[in-house]
Amino acid sequence: MLRRHRILLLDAAPGDLLGAELERLLGHGLAVTLNLRRVADRAAARAAWGGRVEFTDFDPFDEAALIAETLRDGGHQAVKSRAGVPFRAAFLAATAGGTATGGAAVSGDAGTATGPLRVIGRAGAGTDHVDLAAAARHGVVVTHTPGSNADAVAEFALAQLLALTRDLVGHNTASHQGDWRSPAAPARALSELTLGILGPGRIGRALAGRARALGLTVQGLGRGPAQGDGVRQADSLAELLASSDVVSVHLPLTARTRGLIGRRELALLRPGAILLNTARGGIVDERALAEALRDPGHPLAAAAVDTFEHEHAAFDSPLFGLPNALLTPHVAGMTRSAMAEAAVRCADHVAALLNGRPDGVPVAAG
């Protein structure tokens, strides 16, 4: 009898996208355990999917609970996350190091397989929440969905740019207080601004195309937007920072990029410059950024930050309360189309890997 691989769905796609994700996973023949913790209508989910999937309800950011649930009933061969649940060395050692069965998958009840963790799926591009070295040591493959949210993040970065260059938040606050406030100086048109895109990849290219269509001069640093796209390539980070009115960060978080923009780099910016970060917390030193935004003599005028060093239940930042800091809770990639694509692509990748068909599946390496 063919045994179905088990997958623990830590945080399903929201709303009616949940149905599309579950149908995709079940269509691949996977046995699904759905974590209800972040499902808005748990009763409706139980009514709609009872008998087809198993249910659990726990906080996936609690490592002890995450280990216990991954090992429950003989173990899951795959886990899927979209919210960046940390998969650290201790988790990988416990769930993939032989704790479940001590070896390859074996027969379980009701036609399901049991055995150690083999695949981690991320419905999104970044994999910095996974200890990739530990995953490799324990034979766990990490797959993700690069590019699935490129348009969504590019649009969000453009929205950040527009909000800050026209001081929409400040005008909104004043207007709600009955203050008919005119700007002290007229805002510059987009055609007067130079946008510096820090980082290669799909998001950088998507943002460059949109920005150029609106009349901005665009320059980049990295392997992304090319001169053929009408984007000038800066020779160094220092040059990009010193010659851009708006700098948008689109880099992965790695050992090389952690703390890449700190006090020294921020001091290189043009007077009145704006910084946007929709990439990862940790790339920009938040304490240095907060100090710069508090200093009226600093060249940095404002910043928009969507990603933080500490997020979710641990959300904390020295940027709290600063009027020239536009803060959002890591939502840049959360459009309906982006989340739907990421969910189904992740399901396809996990199923392919579990069934020994790795060709064409994106895999993150340490």
PDB file of C-alpha atoms in Angstrom, residues 75-256:
ATOM      1  CA  GLY A  75       6.608  12.510  12.727  1.00  0.00           C
ATOM      2  CA  HIS A  76       6.000  14.711   9.690  1.00  0.00           C
ATOM      3  CA  GLN A  77       8.292  14.447   6.688  1.00  0.00           C
ATOM      4  CA  ALA A  78       7.726  18.098   5.743  1.00  0.00           C
ATOM      5  CA  VAL A  79       6.826  21.392   7.387  1.00  0.00           C
ATOM      6  CA  LYS A  80       5.657  24.515   5.589  1.00  0.00           C
ATOM      7  CA  SER A  81       5.852  28.105   6.803  1.00  0.00           C
ATOM      8  CA  ARG A  82       5.152  31.531   5.321  1.00  0.00           C
ATOM      9  CA  ALA A  83       5.768  33.752   8.368  1.00  0.00           C
ATOM     10  CA  GLY A  84       9.439  33.002   8.916  1.00  0.00           C
ATOM     11  CA  VAL A  85       9.123  30.553  11.819  1.00  0.00           C
ATOM     12  CA  PRO A  86      12.704  29.915  13.034  1.00  0.00           C
ATOM     13  CA  PHE A  87      14.066  26.443  12.290  1.00  0.00           C
ATOM     14  CA  ARG A  88      17.168  26.305  14.440  1.00  0.00           C
ATOM     15  CA  ALA A  89      19.765  23.614  15.008  1.00  0.00           C
ATOM     16  CA  ALA A  90      17.932  22.171  18.033  1.00  0.00           C
ATOM     17  CA  PHE A  91      14.713  21.787  16.046  1.00  0.00           C
ATOM     18  CA  LEU A  92      16.505  20.121  13.142  1.00  0.00           C
ATOM     19  CA  ALA A  93      18.437  17.752  15.397  1.00  0.00           C
ATOM     20  CA  ALA A  94      15.244  16.696  17.175  1.00  0.00           C
ATOM     21  CA  THR A  95      13.024  16.257  14.115  1.00  0.00           C
ATOM     22  CA  ALA A  96      15.472  15.105  11.442  1.00  0.00           C
ATOM     23  CA  GLY A  97      18.157  13.480  13.540  1.00  0.00           C
ATOM     24  CA  GLY A  98      16.354  10.196  13.929  1.00  0.00           C
ATOM     25  CA  THR A  99      14.108  11.034  16.891  1.00  0.00           C
ATOM     26  CA  ALA A 100      10.933   9.990  15.118  1.00  0.00           C
ATOM     27  CA  THR A 101      11.920   6.579  13.790  1.00  0.00           C
ATOM     28  CA  GLY A 102      15.675   6.548  13.636  1.00  0.00           C
ATOM     29  CA  GLY A 103      15.784   6.121   9.884  1.00  0.00           C
ATOM     30  CA  ALA A 104      13.885   6.215   6.636  1.00  0.00           C
ATOM     31  CA  ALA A 105      10.135   6.574   6.530  1.00  0.00           C
ATOM     32  CA  VAL A 106       8.167   3.484   7.539  1.00  0.00           C
ATOM     33  CA  SER A 107       4.525   2.523   7.424  1.00  0.00           C
ATOM     34  CA  GLY A 108       2.131   4.326   9.723  1.00  0.00           C
ATOM     35  CA  ASP A 109      -1.580   4.202  10.380  1.00  0.00           C
ATOM     36  CA  ALA A 110      -4.299   5.051   7.868  1.00  0.00           C
ATOM     37  CA  GLY A 111      -1.986   4.835   4.868  1.00  0.00           C
ATOM     38  CA  THR A 112       0.427   7.528   6.075  1.00  0.00           C
ATOM     39  CA  ALA A 113       4.197   7.360   6.366  1.00  0.00           C
ATOM     40  CA  THR A 114       6.151   8.056   9.529  1.00  0.00           C
ATOM     41  CA  GLY A 115       9.743   9.119   9.773  1.00  0.00           C
ATOM     42  CA  PRO A 116      12.104  12.012  10.261  1.00  0.00           C
ATOM     43  CA  LEU A 117      11.743  15.456   8.750  1.00  0.00           C
ATOM     44  CA  ARG A 118      13.036  15.633   5.178  1.00  0.00           C
ATOM     45  CA  VAL A 119      11.795  18.938   3.695  1.00  0.00           C
ATOM     46  CA  ILE A 120      11.190  22.490   4.898  1.00  0.00           C
ATOM     47  CA  GLY A 121       9.041  24.573   2.572  1.00  0.00           C
ATOM     48  CA  ARG A 122       8.913  28.371   2.687  1.00  0.00           C
ATOM     49  CA  ALA A 123       6.082  30.173   0.914  1.00  0.00           C
ATOM     50  CA  GLY A 124       8.287  33.179   0.237  1.00  0.00           C
ATOM     51  CA  ALA A 125      11.768  34.049  -0.914  1.00  0.00           C
ATOM     52  CA  GLY A 126      13.858  34.486   2.237  1.00  0.00           C
ATOM     53  CA  THR A 127      15.318  31.516   4.121  1.00  0.00           C
ATOM     54  CA  ASP A 128      17.359  33.386   6.742  1.00  0.00           C
ATOM     55  CA  HIS A 129      15.051  31.935   9.423  1.00  0.00           C
ATOM     56  CA  VAL A 130      16.476  28.458   8.732  1.00  0.00           C
ATOM     57  CA  ASP A 131      19.822  27.200  10.016  1.00  0.00           C
ATOM     58  CA  LEU A 132      20.858  26.002   6.564  1.00  0.00           C
ATOM     59  CA  ALA A 133      24.101  24.444   7.769  1.00  0.00           C
ATOM     60  CA  ALA A 134      22.230  22.352  10.346  1.00  0.00           C
ATOM     61  CA  ALA A 135      19.629  21.417   7.740  1.00  0.00           C
ATOM     62  CA  ALA A 136      22.369  20.154   5.429  1.00  0.00           C
ATOM     63  CA  ARG A 137      23.980  18.155   8.250  1.00  0.00           C
ATOM     64  CA  HIS A 138      20.698  16.406   8.971  1.00  0.00           C
ATOM     65  CA  GLY A 139      19.736  15.837   5.344  1.00  0.00           C
ATOM     66  CA  VAL A 140      16.830  18.295   5.308  1.00  0.00           C
ATOM     67  CA  VAL A 141      16.204  20.079   2.004  1.00  0.00           C
ATOM     68  CA  VAL A 142      14.985  23.683   2.216  1.00  0.00           C
ATOM     69  CA  THR A 143      12.880  24.962  -0.655  1.00  0.00           C
ATOM     70  CA  HIS A 144      11.343  28.389  -1.202  1.00  0.00           C
ATOM     71  CA  THR A 145       9.500  30.459  -3.822  1.00  0.00           C
ATOM     72  CA  PRO A 146      11.848  33.177  -5.099  1.00  0.00           C
ATOM     73  CA  GLY A 147      10.098  35.852  -7.132  1.00  0.00           C
ATOM     74  CA  SER A 148       6.591  34.926  -6.041  1.00  0.00           C
ATOM     75  CA  ASN A 149       6.104  38.292  -4.323  1.00  0.00           C
ATOM     76  CA  ALA A 150       8.426  40.454  -6.445  1.00  0.00           C
ATOM     77  CA  ASP A 151       5.672  42.629  -7.900  1.00  0.00           C
ATOM     78  CA  ALA A 152       3.964  43.006  -4.531  1.00  0.00           C
ATOM     79  CA  VAL A 153       7.132  44.153  -2.757  1.00  0.00           C
ATOM     80  CA  ALA A 154       8.087  46.494  -5.608  1.00  0.00           C
ATOM     81  CA  GLU A 155       4.649  48.120  -5.457  1.00  0.00           C
ATOM     82  CA  PHE A 156       4.916  48.491  -1.687  1.00  0.00           C
ATOM     83  CA  ALA A 157       8.352  50.113  -1.885  1.00  0.00           C
ATOM     84  CA  LEU A 158       6.942  52.555  -4.415  1.00  0.00           C
ATOM     85  CA  ALA A 159       4.058  53.292  -2.036  1.00  0.00           C
ATOM     86  CA  GLN A 160       6.572  53.957   0.762  1.00  0.00           C
ATOM     87  CA  LEU A 161       8.467  56.315  -1.522  1.00  0.00           C
ATOM     88  CA  LEU A 162       5.358  58.265  -2.477  1.00  0.00           C
ATOM     89  CA  ALA A 163       4.085  58.452   1.101  1.00  0.00           C
ATOM     90  CA  LEU A 164       7.353  59.898   2.397  1.00  0.00           C
ATOM     91  CA  THR A 165       8.248  62.223  -0.468  1.00  0.00           C
ATOM     92  CA  ARG A 166       4.810  63.845  -0.213  1.00  0.00           C
ATOM     93  CA  ASP A 167       4.550  63.565   3.597  1.00  0.00           C
ATOM     94  CA  LEU A 168       1.174  61.843   3.410  1.00  0.00           C
ATOM     95  CA  VAL A 169       1.328  60.622   7.013  1.00  0.00           C
ATOM     96  CA  GLY A 170       2.079  64.087   8.371  1.00  0.00           C
ATOM     97  CA  HIS A 171      -0.660  65.763   6.336  1.00  0.00           C
ATOM     98  CA  ASN A 172      -3.130  63.054   7.346  1.00  0.00           C
ATOM     99  CA  THR A 173      -2.337  63.485  11.049  1.00  0.00           C
ATOM    100  CA  ALA A 174      -2.631  67.261  10.874  1.00  0.00           C
ATOM    101  CA  SER A 175      -5.875  67.134   8.918  1.00  0.00           C
ATOM    102  CA  HIS A 176      -7.484  64.764  11.430  1.00  0.00           C
ATOM    103  CA  GLN A 177      -6.629  67.314  14.102  1.00  0.00           C
ATOM    104  CA  GLY A 178      -8.313  70.096  12.151  1.00  0.00           C
ATOM    105  CA  ASP A 179      -4.988  71.686  11.224  1.00  0.00           C
ATOM    106  CA  TRP A 180      -4.995  73.044   7.664  1.00  0.00           C
ATOM    107  CA  ARG A 181      -1.263  72.721   7.195  1.00  0.00           C
ATOM    108  CA  SER A 182       0.676  73.756   4.112  1.00  0.00           C
ATOM    109  CA  PRO A 183       4.151  72.320   3.568  1.00  0.00           C
ATOM    110  CA  ALA A 184       7.045  74.514   4.637  1.00  0.00           C
ATOM    111  CA  ALA A 185       8.582  73.907   1.214  1.00  0.00           C
ATOM    112  CA  PRO A 186       7.063  72.366  -1.909  1.00  0.00           C
ATOM    113  CA  ALA A 187       7.802  68.702  -2.479  1.00  0.00           C
ATOM    114  CA  ARG A 188      10.065  67.679  -5.306  1.00  0.00           C
ATOM    115  CA  ALA A 189       8.508  65.926  -8.288  1.00  0.00           C
ATOM    116  CA  LEU A 190       9.463  62.322  -8.897  1.00  0.00           C
ATOM    117  CA  SER A 191      11.306  63.385 -12.034  1.00  0.00           C
ATOM    118  CA  GLU A 192      13.648  65.396  -9.789  1.00  0.00           C
ATOM    119  CA  LEU A 193      14.617  62.371  -7.705  1.00  0.00           C
ATOM    120  CA  THR A 194      17.232  59.666  -8.079  1.00  0.00           C
ATOM    121  CA  LEU A 195      16.298  56.257  -6.701  1.00  0.00           C
ATOM    122  CA  GLY A 196      19.136  53.971  -5.641  1.00  0.00           C
ATOM    123  CA  ILE A 197      18.241  50.270  -5.576  1.00  0.00           C
ATOM    124  CA  LEU A 198      20.528  48.246  -3.331  1.00  0.00           C
ATOM    125  CA  GLY A 199      20.380  44.617  -4.256  1.00  0.00           C
ATOM    126  CA  PRO A 200      20.012  42.330  -7.228  1.00  0.00           C
ATOM    127  CA  GLY A 201      17.088  40.174  -8.165  1.00  0.00           C
ATOM    128  CA  ARG A 202      13.506  40.180  -9.278  1.00  0.00           C
ATOM    129  CA  ILE A 203      12.244  42.770  -6.805  1.00  0.00           C
ATOM    130  CA  GLY A 204      14.939  45.250  -7.751  1.00  0.00           C
ATOM    131  CA  ARG A 205      14.098  44.860 -11.443  1.00  0.00           C
ATOM    132  CA  ALA A 206      10.374  45.170 -10.795  1.00  0.00           C
ATOM    133  CA  LEU A 207      10.880  48.345  -8.764  1.00  0.00           C
ATOM    134  CA  ALA A 208      13.262  49.827 -11.329  1.00  0.00           C
ATOM    135  CA  GLY A 209      10.739  49.413 -14.125  1.00  0.00           C
ATOM    136  CA  ARG A 210       7.931  51.008 -12.156  1.00  0.00           C
ATOM    137  CA  ALA A 211      10.097  53.862 -10.920  1.00  0.00           C
ATOM    138  CA  ARG A 212      11.397  54.704 -14.374  1.00  0.00           C
ATOM    139  CA  ALA A 213       7.831  54.698 -15.734  1.00  0.00           C
ATOM    140  CA  LEU A 214       7.015  57.413 -13.175  1.00  0.00           C
ATOM    141  CA  GLY A 215       9.962  59.520 -14.234  1.00  0.00           C
ATOM    142  CA  LEU A 216      12.565  58.777 -11.556  1.00  0.00           C
ATOM    143  CA  THR A 217      16.219  58.429 -12.419  1.00  0.00           C
ATOM    144  CA  VAL A 218      17.227  54.953 -11.265  1.00  0.00           C
ATOM    145  CA  GLN A 219      20.601  53.552 -10.346  1.00  0.00           C
ATOM    146  CA  GLY A 220      21.512  50.225  -8.804  1.00  0.00           C
ATOM    147  CA  LEU A 221      24.205  48.249  -7.089  1.00  0.00           C
ATOM    148  CA  GLY A 222      24.369  44.522  -7.692  1.00  0.00           C
ATOM    149  CA  ARG A 223      23.506  42.051 -10.396  1.00  0.00           C
ATOM    150  CA  GLY A 224      19.879  43.167 -10.752  1.00  0.00           C
ATOM    151  CA  PRO A 225      18.750  46.134 -12.820  1.00  0.00           C
ATOM    152  CA  ALA A 226      21.144  46.538 -15.737  1.00  0.00           C
ATOM    153  CA  GLN A 227      22.195  49.445 -17.884  1.00  0.00           C
ATOM    154  CA  GLY A 228      20.116  47.973 -20.687  1.00  0.00           C
ATOM    155  CA  ASP A 229      17.074  48.646 -18.511  1.00  0.00           C
ATOM    156  CA  GLY A 230      17.967  52.325 -18.316  1.00  0.00           C
ATOM    157  CA  VAL A 231      19.462  51.830 -14.853  1.00  0.00           C
ATOM    158  CA  ARG A 232      22.925  53.186 -14.139  1.00  0.00           C
ATOM    159  CA  GLN A 233      25.185  50.909 -12.120  1.00  0.00           C
ATOM    160  CA  ALA A 234      26.944  52.453  -9.130  1.00  0.00           C
ATOM    161  CA  ASP A 235      30.507  51.349  -8.507  1.00  0.00           C
ATOM    162  CA  SER A 236      30.160  51.003  -4.727  1.00  0.00           C
ATOM    163  CA  LEU A 237      27.756  51.239  -1.825  1.00  0.00           C
ATOM    164  CA  ALA A 238      29.286  54.575  -0.845  1.00  0.00           C
ATOM    165  CA  GLU A 239      28.652  55.982  -4.313  1.00  0.00           C
ATOM    166  CA  LEU A 240      25.066  54.728  -4.372  1.00  0.00           C
ATOM    167  CA  LEU A 241      24.284  56.255  -0.982  1.00  0.00           C
ATOM    168  CA  ALA A 242      25.925  59.585  -1.750  1.00  0.00           C
ATOM    169  CA  SER A 243      24.205  60.034  -5.112  1.00  0.00           C
ATOM    170  CA  SER A 244      20.624  58.898  -4.363  1.00  0.00           C
ATOM    171  CA  ASP A 245      17.689  60.864  -2.987  1.00  0.00           C
ATOM    172  CA  VAL A 246      15.887  57.643  -2.073  1.00  0.00           C
ATOM    173  CA  VAL A 247      17.635  54.345  -1.277  1.00  0.00           C
ATOM    174  CA  SER A 248      15.614  51.116  -1.354  1.00  0.00           C
ATOM    175  CA  VAL A 249      17.103  47.945   0.154  1.00  0.00           C
ATOM    176  CA  HIS A 250      16.463  44.607  -1.581  1.00  0.00           C
ATOM    177  CA  LEU A 251      19.136  42.226  -0.304  1.00  0.00           C
ATOM    178  CA  PRO A 252      18.919  38.849   1.423  1.00  0.00           C
ATOM    179  CA  LEU A 253      20.066  38.716   5.033  1.00  0.00           C
ATOM    180  CA  THR A 254      23.405  36.895   5.152  1.00  0.00           C
ATOM    181  CA  ALA A 255      26.594  37.093   7.175  1.00  0.00           C
ATOM    182  CA  ARG A 256      27.881  39.605   4.615  1.00  0.00           C
TER     183      ARG A 256
END
